Coordinates of C-alpha atoms and ligand atoms in Angstrom, one line a residue:
M281 CA -12.2 -10.5 26.6
T282 CA -9.0 -10.2 28.5
S283 CA -5.7 -12.1 28.1
H284 CA -6.5 -13.9 31.4
Q285 CA -9.4 -15.7 29.6
D286 CA -7.9 -16.4 26.2
P287 CA -4.5 -18.0 25.5
N288 CA -4.3 -16.3 22.1
L289 CA -4.4 -12.9 23.8
A290 CA -1.9 -14.0 26.4
A291 CA 0.4 -15.0 23.6
I292 CA 0.0 -11.5 22.1
D293 CA 0.8 -9.9 25.4
A294 CA 4.0 -11.9 25.6
I295 CA 5.1 -10.9 22.1
V296 CA 4.3 -7.2 22.5
A297 CA 6.2 -7.3 25.9
K298 CA 9.3 -8.4 24.0
S299 CA 8.7 -5.7 21.4
A300 CA 8.3 -3.0 24.1
A301 CA 11.5 -4.3 25.8
A302 CA 13.5 -3.9 22.5
A303 CA 12.1 -0.4 21.8
H304 CA 14.5 1.6 23.8
V305 CA 17.5 -0.3 22.6
W306 CA 16.6 0.1 19.0
A307 CA 15.5 3.8 19.4
D308 CA 19.1 4.5 20.5
A309 CA 20.8 2.2 18.1
S310 CA 23.4 3.8 15.8
A311 CA 23.0 4.2 12.1
S312 CA 25.6 1.5 11.5
Q313 CA 23.7 -1.0 13.7
R314 CA 20.4 -0.3 11.9
A315 CA 21.9 -0.4 8.4
T316 CA 23.7 -3.6 9.2
L317 CA 20.5 -5.3 10.3
L318 CA 18.6 -4.1 7.2
R319 CA 21.3 -5.3 4.9
G320 CA 21.6 -8.6 6.8
L321 CA 17.9 -9.2 6.3
A322 CA 18.2 -8.5 2.5
D323 CA 21.1 -10.9 2.3
A324 CA 19.2 -13.6 4.1
L325 CA 16.2 -13.3 1.8
E326 CA 18.4 -13.6 -1.3
Q327 CA 20.4 -16.5 0.1
H328 CA 17.2 -18.5 0.6
Q329 CA 15.4 -17.2 -2.4
P330 CA 14.7 -20.4 -4.3
D331 CA 13.2 -22.2 -1.3
L332 CA 11.1 -19.1 -0.3
V333 CA 9.8 -18.6 -3.8
A334 CA 8.8 -22.2 -4.0
I335 CA 6.7 -21.9 -0.8
A336 CA 5.3 -18.6 -1.9
D337 CA 4.3 -20.0 -5.3
R338 CA 2.6 -23.0 -3.6
E339 CA 0.6 -20.7 -1.3
S340 CA -0.2 -17.7 -3.5
G341 CA -0.1 -19.1 -7.1
L342 CA 1.5 -15.9 -8.3
G343 CA 4.2 -17.7 -10.3
E344 CA 8.0 -17.8 -10.0
A345 CA 8.8 -14.9 -12.3
R346 CA 6.7 -12.5 -10.4
L347 CA 7.8 -13.8 -7.0
N348 CA 11.5 -13.6 -7.9
G349 CA 10.9 -10.0 -8.9
E350 CA 9.2 -9.4 -5.6
V351 CA 12.2 -10.8 -3.6
A352 CA 14.5 -8.5 -5.6
R353 CA 12.2 -5.5 -4.8
T354 CA 12.0 -6.4 -1.1
A355 CA 15.8 -6.7 -0.8
F356 CA 16.2 -3.5 -2.7
Q357 CA 13.9 -1.7 -0.3
L358 CA 15.7 -3.1 2.8
R359 CA 19.1 -1.9 1.4
G360 CA 17.6 1.4 0.3
F361 CA 16.4 2.1 3.8
A362 CA 19.8 1.1 5.1
T363 CA 21.3 3.9 2.9
E364 CA 18.6 6.3 4.2
V365 CA 19.6 5.5 7.8
E366 CA 23.3 6.0 6.9
A367 CA 22.5 9.3 5.3
G368 CA 21.1 10.4 8.7
V369 CA 17.4 10.7 7.8
P370 CA 16.0 9.4 11.1
Y371 CA 18.7 11.2 13.1
R372 CA 18.3 14.6 11.4
R373 CA 18.2 17.7 13.6
V374 CA 17.2 21.3 12.9
D375 CA 18.8 23.9 15.2
D376 CA 17.6 27.5 16.0
A377 CA 20.0 29.5 18.0
A378 CA 18.8 31.6 20.9
V379 CA 17.9 35.2 20.0
A380 CA 18.1 37.9 22.8
G381 CA 15.1 40.2 23.3
A382 CA 11.4 40.0 23.8
P383 CA 9.2 37.6 21.8
P384 CA 8.2 37.1 19.1
A385 CA 11.7 37.8 17.7
G386 CA 13.5 36.8 20.9
R387 CA 13.5 33.1 21.7
P388 CA 15.3 30.3 23.5
R389 CA 17.7 27.9 21.8
L390 CA 15.7 25.1 20.1
S391 CA 16.6 21.8 18.4
R392 CA 14.0 19.8 16.6
I393 CA 14.9 16.1 16.5
Q394 CA 13.1 12.9 15.3
R395 CA 12.3 10.0 17.6
P396 CA 10.9 6.6 16.7
L397 CA 7.2 6.0 17.7
G398 CA 7.8 2.7 19.4
P399 CA 6.4 -0.8 18.7
V400 CA 4.5 -1.0 15.3
A401 CA 1.8 -3.6 14.6
M402 CA 2.1 -4.5 10.9
F403 CA -0.7 -6.3 9.1
S404 CA 0.8 -8.1 6.1
A405 CA -0.9 -7.8 2.7
S406 CA -2.2 -10.8 0.9
N407 CA -1.2 -9.7 -2.6
F408 CA 2.5 -9.1 -2.0
P409 CA 3.8 -12.1 0.0
F410 CA 7.3 -10.6 0.1
A411 CA 7.1 -6.8 -0.6
F412 CA 4.2 -6.0 1.7
S413 CA 4.7 -8.9 4.2
V414 CA 7.1 -9.9 7.0
L415 CA 10.1 -8.1 5.6
G416 CA 8.2 -5.8 3.3
G417 CA 8.2 -2.0 3.0
D418 CA 6.3 -1.3 6.2
T419 CA 8.8 -3.5 8.3
A420 CA 11.8 -2.0 6.5
S421 CA 10.8 1.6 7.0
A422 CA 9.7 1.0 10.7
L423 CA 13.0 -0.7 11.5
A424 CA 14.9 2.0 9.7
A425 CA 13.1 4.6 11.8
G426 CA 14.1 2.8 15.0
C427 CA 10.8 1.0 15.8
P428 CA 10.4 -2.7 16.6
V429 CA 7.8 -4.5 14.5
V430 CA 5.1 -7.0 15.5
V431 CA 4.1 -8.8 12.3
K432 CA 0.5 -10.0 12.0
P433 CA 1.0 -12.5 9.1
H434 CA -1.6 -12.9 6.4
A435 CA -3.5 -16.2 6.4
G436 CA -3.0 -16.5 2.6
H437 CA 0.7 -17.3 3.0
P438 CA 1.3 -18.7 6.6
E439 CA 4.2 -21.1 5.8
L440 CA 6.1 -18.4 3.9
S441 CA 5.6 -15.9 6.7
R442 CA 7.0 -18.4 9.2
A443 CA 9.9 -19.2 7.0
V444 CA 10.8 -15.6 6.4
F445 CA 10.4 -14.8 10.1
T446 CA 12.6 -17.7 11.1
L447 CA 15.4 -16.4 8.8
A448 CA 15.0 -12.8 10.1
A449 CA 15.0 -13.9 13.7
A450 CA 18.3 -15.7 13.0
V451 CA 19.8 -12.5 11.6
V452 CA 18.7 -10.5 14.6
R453 CA 20.2 -13.1 16.9
A454 CA 23.5 -13.4 15.0
Q455 CA 23.9 -9.6 15.2
G456 CA 23.4 -9.7 19.0
L457 CA 20.2 -7.6 18.9
P458 CA 17.1 -8.1 21.1
E459 CA 14.7 -10.8 19.8
G460 CA 11.8 -8.4 20.3
L461 CA 13.0 -6.2 17.3
L462 CA 10.9 -8.4 15.0
T463 CA 8.2 -10.7 16.3
L464 CA 5.4 -12.7 14.7
A465 CA 1.9 -12.5 16.2
E466 CA -0.2 -15.2 14.6
A467 CA -3.5 -13.7 15.7
P468 CA -5.7 -16.7 14.9
N469 CA -8.9 -14.7 14.8
R470 CA -10.1 -11.2 14.3
A471 CA -10.6 -10.5 18.0
A472 CA -6.9 -11.2 18.4
G473 CA -6.0 -8.9 15.6
T474 CA -8.1 -6.2 17.2
Y475 CA -6.5 -6.9 20.5
L476 CA -3.1 -6.4 19.0
V477 CA -4.1 -3.0 17.6
Q478 CA -5.5 -1.9 20.9
H479 CA -2.6 -3.2 23.0
P480 CA -1.3 -0.3 25.2
S481 CA 2.3 -0.9 24.2
I482 CA 1.6 -0.7 20.4
T483 CA 2.3 2.9 19.3
A484 CA 1.3 2.7 15.5
V485 CA -0.3 0.3 13.0
A486 CA 0.5 -0.3 9.4
F487 CA -2.1 -2.1 7.3
T488 CA -2.7 -3.1 3.7
G489 CA -5.9 -4.9 2.8
S490 CA -9.6 -4.5 2.3
Y491 CA -11.7 -1.4 3.0
Q492 CA -13.9 -3.3 5.5
G493 CA -11.0 -4.8 7.4
G494 CA -8.9 -1.7 7.3
K495 CA -11.8 0.5 8.5
A496 CA -12.6 -1.9 11.4
L497 CA -9.0 -1.8 12.6
W498 CA -8.7 1.9 12.0
Q499 CA -11.8 2.4 14.2
A500 CA -10.2 0.0 16.8
A501 CA -7.0 2.1 16.8
N502 CA -9.1 5.3 17.3
A503 CA -11.3 3.7 20.0
R504 CA -8.3 3.1 22.3
A505 CA -8.0 5.1 25.5
R506 CA -5.0 6.6 23.8
P507 CA -5.5 6.5 20.0
V508 CA -2.4 5.8 17.9
P509 CA -1.5 6.5 14.2
F510 CA -3.0 4.0 11.8
F511 CA -1.3 3.9 8.4
G512 CA -3.8 1.9 6.3
E513 CA -4.1 1.4 2.6
L514 CA -7.6 0.3 2.1
G515 CA -8.6 0.2 -1.6
S516 CA -8.4 2.1 -4.8
I517 CA -10.1 2.1 -8.2
N518 CA -7.4 4.0 -10.1
P519 CA -9.2 5.9 -12.9
L520 CA -7.5 6.2 -16.2
V521 CA -8.6 9.0 -18.5
A522 CA -7.8 8.6 -22.2
L523 CA -8.6 11.8 -24.2
P524 CA -9.3 11.4 -28.0
S525 CA -6.0 13.1 -28.8
A526 CA -4.2 10.2 -27.1
L527 CA -6.1 7.6 -29.1
Q528 CA -5.3 9.0 -32.6
H529 CA -2.1 6.9 -33.1
D530 CA -1.6 3.3 -32.0
S531 CA -4.7 3.0 -30.0
E532 CA -4.5 -0.7 -30.6
G533 CA -1.1 -0.8 -28.8
L534 CA -2.5 1.3 -25.9
A535 CA -5.5 -1.1 -25.6
K536 CA -3.2 -4.1 -25.4
T537 CA -1.0 -2.3 -22.7
L538 CA -4.1 -1.4 -20.7
A539 CA -5.6 -4.9 -21.0
A540 CA -2.3 -6.4 -19.7
S541 CA -2.3 -3.9 -16.8
I542 CA -6.0 -4.7 -15.8
T543 CA -5.3 -8.4 -15.8
L544 CA -1.7 -8.3 -14.3
G545 CA -1.4 -10.7 -11.3
C546 CA -5.1 -11.6 -12.0
G547 CA -6.0 -8.0 -11.2
Q548 CA -4.8 -8.3 -7.6
F549 CA -2.8 -5.1 -7.5
C550 CA -3.8 -2.1 -5.4
T551 CA -3.0 0.1 -8.5
S552 CA -4.9 -2.0 -11.0
P553 CA -6.8 0.4 -13.4
G554 CA -10.4 -0.2 -12.5
V555 CA -12.2 2.7 -14.3
I556 CA -11.5 3.9 -17.8
V557 CA -12.9 7.3 -18.5
L558 CA -13.4 8.3 -22.1
L559 CA -15.1 11.3 -23.9
D560 CA -17.9 10.3 -26.2
S561 CA -16.2 10.2 -29.6
P562 CA -15.5 7.8 -32.6
L563 CA -11.9 7.4 -31.4
S564 CA -13.2 6.4 -28.0
Q565 CA -15.6 3.9 -29.6
R566 CA -12.8 2.4 -31.6
F567 CA -10.6 2.2 -28.4
I568 CA -13.4 0.4 -26.4
A569 CA -13.7 -2.2 -29.2
Q570 CA -9.9 -2.7 -29.2
L571 CA -9.7 -2.9 -25.4
A572 CA -12.5 -5.5 -25.4
E573 CA -10.8 -7.5 -28.1
A574 CA -7.4 -7.4 -26.3
I575 CA -8.8 -8.3 -22.8
A576 CA -11.4 -11.0 -23.6
P577 CA -9.1 -13.8 -24.5
I578 CA -6.6 -13.3 -21.7
R579 CA -6.3 -16.3 -19.3
T580 CA -5.5 -15.4 -15.7
H581 CA -3.8 -17.5 -13.0
R582 CA -5.7 -18.5 -9.9
M583 CA -6.5 -15.8 -7.4
L584 CA -4.7 -15.7 -4.0
T585 CA -7.4 -17.3 -2.0
P586 CA -10.9 -18.8 -2.7
G587 CA -12.3 -16.0 -0.6
M588 CA -10.6 -13.4 -2.8
Q589 CA -12.3 -15.1 -5.9
Q590 CA -15.7 -15.1 -4.2
G591 CA -15.2 -11.4 -3.3
F592 CA -14.3 -10.6 -6.9
E593 CA -17.3 -12.5 -8.3
A594 CA -19.6 -10.7 -5.9
A595 CA -18.2 -7.3 -6.8
A596 CA -18.4 -8.0 -10.5
A597 CA -21.9 -9.3 -10.2
S598 CA -22.9 -6.1 -8.3
V599 CA -21.5 -3.9 -11.1
A600 CA -23.1 -6.2 -13.8
E601 CA -26.5 -5.3 -12.3
L602 CA -25.9 -1.6 -13.1
A603 CA -23.6 -1.6 -16.1
R604 CA -23.5 -3.3 -19.5
P605 CA -20.9 -6.1 -20.2
L606 CA -18.8 -5.2 -23.3
F607 CA -18.4 -8.8 -24.4
A608 CA -19.7 -12.3 -23.5
Q609 CA -17.7 -13.8 -20.7
Q610 CA -15.0 -16.2 -22.0
P611 CA -14.3 -19.6 -20.5
E612 CA -12.2 -19.5 -17.3
G613 CA -8.6 -20.5 -17.1
A614 CA -7.0 -21.3 -13.8
G615 CA -8.4 -17.9 -12.6
P616 CA -11.6 -15.9 -13.4
A617 CA -12.2 -14.7 -16.9
P618 CA -11.6 -10.9 -17.4
R619 CA -14.7 -8.6 -17.4
L620 CA -15.2 -5.2 -18.9
F621 CA -18.4 -3.2 -18.3
A622 CA -19.7 0.1 -19.6
T623 CA -21.7 2.9 -18.2
D624 CA -22.1 6.6 -18.6
A625 CA -20.7 9.4 -16.4
A626 CA -24.1 10.4 -15.0
A627 CA -24.8 6.9 -13.8
F628 CA -21.3 6.5 -12.4
I629 CA -21.6 9.8 -10.4
A630 CA -25.1 8.9 -9.2
N631 CA -24.4 5.3 -8.0
A632 CA -21.8 4.5 -5.4
H633 CA -22.0 0.8 -6.2
L634 CA -20.4 1.5 -9.5
R635 CA -17.4 3.0 -7.7
E636 CA -16.7 0.0 -5.5
E637 CA -13.4 -1.9 -6.1
M638 CA -13.6 -5.1 -8.2
F639 CA -10.4 -6.7 -6.8
G640 CA -9.6 -8.9 -9.8
P641 CA -9.3 -8.8 -13.6
A642 CA -12.1 -6.3 -14.4
A643 CA -12.7 -2.7 -15.3
L644 CA -15.6 -0.3 -15.9
V645 CA -15.6 2.0 -18.9
V646 CA -17.3 5.3 -18.2
T647 CA -18.2 7.6 -21.1
A648 CA -18.5 11.4 -20.4
Q649 CA -20.0 14.1 -22.6
S650 CA -17.5 16.9 -21.7
I651 CA -14.2 17.7 -20.0
S652 CA -16.2 19.1 -17.1
Q653 CA -18.0 15.8 -16.8
V654 CA -14.7 13.9 -16.8
A655 CA -13.6 16.1 -13.9
D656 CA -16.9 15.4 -12.1
V657 CA -16.2 11.6 -12.6
L658 CA -12.8 12.0 -10.9
D659 CA -14.4 14.0 -8.1
A660 CA -16.9 11.2 -7.6
V661 CA -14.0 8.7 -7.2
G662 CA -13.1 10.7 -4.1
G663 CA -9.9 9.0 -3.1
T664 CA -7.6 6.8 -5.0
L665 CA -3.9 5.8 -5.1
T666 CA -3.5 6.8 -8.8
T667 CA -5.1 8.7 -11.6
T668 CA -3.7 8.3 -15.1
L669 CA -4.3 11.1 -17.7
W670 CA -3.5 10.2 -21.3
G671 CA -3.5 13.1 -23.8
L672 CA -2.7 16.1 -21.6
D673 CA 0.4 17.1 -23.6
A674 CA -0.7 20.7 -24.2
D675 CA -1.1 23.5 -21.7
S676 CA -4.8 24.3 -21.9
E677 CA -7.6 25.3 -19.5
D678 CA -9.3 22.0 -20.0
N679 CA -6.1 20.1 -19.2
R680 CA -5.4 22.2 -16.1
R681 CA -8.9 21.4 -14.9
L682 CA -8.4 17.7 -15.3
L683 CA -5.0 17.9 -13.5
R684 CA -6.6 19.8 -10.6
A685 CA -9.3 17.1 -10.3
A686 CA -6.7 14.3 -10.5
Q687 CA -4.5 15.9 -7.8
R688 CA -7.6 16.4 -5.6
V689 CA -8.4 12.7 -5.5
S690 CA -5.1 10.8 -5.9
G691 CA -1.6 10.4 -4.5
R692 CA 0.1 9.7 -7.9
V693 CA -0.9 11.3 -11.2
L694 CA 0.5 9.6 -14.4
F695 CA 0.7 11.2 -17.8
A696 CA 1.9 8.1 -19.7
G697 CA 1.9 4.4 -19.1
V698 CA -0.2 2.4 -16.7
P699 CA -0.5 2.6 -12.9
T700 CA 0.6 -1.0 -12.1
G701 CA 4.3 -1.0 -11.1
V702 CA 5.2 1.4 -8.3
A703 CA 8.9 2.4 -8.3
V704 CA 10.7 2.5 -4.9
C705 CA 12.5 5.9 -4.8
H706 CA 12.5 9.2 -3.0
A707 CA 9.8 10.9 -5.1
Q708 CA 7.3 8.1 -4.9
Q709 CA 3.9 8.7 -3.3
H710 CA 1.7 5.7 -2.6
G711 CA -1.3 6.9 -0.7
G712 CA -4.2 9.3 -1.4
P713 CA -7.4 10.6 0.2
W714 CA -9.6 8.1 2.0
P715 CA -10.1 5.2 1.2
A716 CA -6.7 5.0 -0.6
S717 CA -5.1 5.8 2.7
T718 CA -6.2 6.5 6.2
A719 CA -3.2 9.0 6.4
P720 CA -3.1 10.7 3.0
Q721 CA -0.1 12.9 4.0
T722 CA 2.1 9.8 4.1
T723 CA 3.3 7.2 1.7
S724 CA 3.6 3.4 2.2
V725 CA 6.0 2.9 -0.8
G726 CA 9.3 4.7 -1.4
F727 CA 11.9 6.1 1.0
A728 CA 9.6 8.8 2.5
A729 CA 7.7 5.9 4.1
I730 CA 10.1 6.1 7.0
E731 CA 8.6 9.5 8.1
R732 CA 5.4 7.6 9.2
F733 CA 7.3 6.1 12.2
L734 CA 9.2 9.2 13.4
R735 CA 7.8 11.8 15.8
P736 CA 9.4 15.2 16.1
V737 CA 10.5 16.5 19.5
A738 CA 11.7 20.0 20.1
L739 CA 14.5 20.3 22.7
Q740 CA 14.6 23.7 24.4
D741 CA 17.8 25.0 26.0
A742 CA 19.1 21.4 26.2
P743 CA 22.4 20.8 27.9
A744 CA 25.3 19.7 25.7
W745 CA 25.1 16.0 26.6
V746 CA 21.5 15.8 25.3
L747 CA 22.5 17.1 21.9
G748 CA 25.6 14.9 21.7
Ligands
NAP55 P1 -8.5 -8.2 4.7 O1 -9.6 -9.1 4.7 O2 -8.7 -6.7 5.0 O3 -7.4 -8.8 5.7 C1 -6.2 -8.1 5.9 C2 -5.7 -8.4 7.3 O4 -6.5 -7.7 8.2 C3 -5.8 -9.8 7.7 O5 -4.7 -10.1 8.5 C4 -7.1 -10.0 8.5 O6 -7.0 -11.0 9.4 C5 -7.1 -8.6 9.1 N1 -8.5 -8.2 9.3 C6 -9.4 -8.0 8.4 N2 -10.6 -7.6 8.9 C7 -10.4 -7.5 10.3 C8 -11.3 -7.2 11.4 N3 -12.5 -6.8 11.2 N4 -10.7 -7.3 12.6 C9 -9.5 -7.7 12.8 N5 -8.6 -8.0 11.8 C10 -9.1 -8.0 10.5 O7 -7.7 -8.2 3.3 P2 -7.3 -9.4 2.4 O8 -7.5 -10.7 3.0 O9 -5.9 -9.1 1.9 O10 -8.2 -9.3 1.1 C11 -9.6 -9.3 1.1 C12 -10.1 -8.3 0.1 O11 -9.4 -7.1 0.3 C13 -9.8 -8.7 -1.3 O12 -10.7 -9.5 -1.9 C14 -9.8 -7.3 -1.9 O13 -11.1 -6.9 -2.2 C15 -9.2 -6.4 -0.9 N6 -7.8 -6.0 -1.1 C16 -7.5 -4.9 -1.5 C17 -6.2 -4.5 -1.7 C18 -5.8 -3.2 -2.2 O14 -4.6 -2.9 -2.3 N7 -6.7 -2.4 -2.6 C19 -5.1 -5.4 -1.3 C20 -5.5 -6.6 -0.8 C21 -6.8 -6.9 -0.7 P3 -7.7 -12.4 9.2 O15 -6.7 -13.2 8.5 O16 -8.0 -12.9 10.5 O17 -8.9 -12.2 8.3

């Protein structure tokens, strides 16, 4: 299908043309212009926070407390990237002076600079209507890098997306910047979303969502005549290993903390702990009972969309065919009742269906017979945003083995606490081997996220005016 036959595609052509027209202006914008825009967007969000949160709550059901926290996070991110820009991160340059003589020691004068990629197509996530949506981390980091952003809003919060976009467009206008810096492409069907990814003027894609959707769009990006980088976060089961030594004291408190993490936001977090790995021991048995007791009575709020709930029920039913439920399912509240299943390490390793994400309030307890089998369980996970390791305080060969396994499969390794809650800072890493990320050498949370949208260029023997 071409844009001549379909008005939806023609609309995308017009939007991407505006974005492409703004690309040169924004690539050459000063740090002060970029920082002023990012701060202006943060201010606009906060000025309209009560109205925006009301819309978001109506559309997502996530609750005012959570959504107000998300606005604060989103504004913090925008201002944080403004500070990065002012610190010169996207403008940094590495210089090598010329060296006389024959190669390899002899060389011309070289300067390595960073240039923005160009227009970025950004697919909003369903589960963070602010922080991973119109003005979320992908948009903030791309704008900071000097790239215009074409937002594909998520169908789960259309009114909020339009409201935030309208505010943002007013800020862009008020600052005298080109309207193509931030555009909204309401691709009404999947063909239109694919068309956007394959548009010749789009130079990179940022995506957060399902494995199936992300893989389809990643393939579309790679099937282009000129493939472009695709920064996708596709799914994660976030194993949490609790060794018996961690369960000696206050295991009941740990069980309550873990139950709250599994059911937080009705389990709709990319970092929700979905697999609990325990060594076969009496302390583990006690912990399983405490976890079941803590999680069973929790009442969840409604899921983001009916489709999401259907997806959760289907995923939980598929695990239920292969694993044992740890308690009889409780009556539902506004959202689905929590589930906890149990299996052993051999079954988990042998059966890929047990390793599929249950996006909702559920987890699978996996019992292993040895440290080596725990490491095998982590290897079977393959790729995940996080791995949590409780009880690795001592330096021992077993603990080093588990750490190696955790680092092999995940972008973030925790030694305490639970994986839900992802701090926005310089050291953060939110990614991991496929399917956690399609680009595991990058992060989608934290200030290093800006690097995704910068491309190095080496300038050899450049005249003075080029280097400025
Ligand atoms: P999704 O179905 O992957 O959709 C995300 C975005 O990608 C939407 O804008 C969607 O457009 C688009 N899209 C999906 N498949 C496409 C395709 N084949 N071609 C073109 N565009 C496509 O994700 P979701 O709606 O957020 O959630 C669905 C499921 O994803 C959840 O039930 C959950 O299992 C999982 N999920 C996981 C995470 C995580 O962090 N791990 C986060 C969110 C969701 P349309 O609106 O046109 O469909």
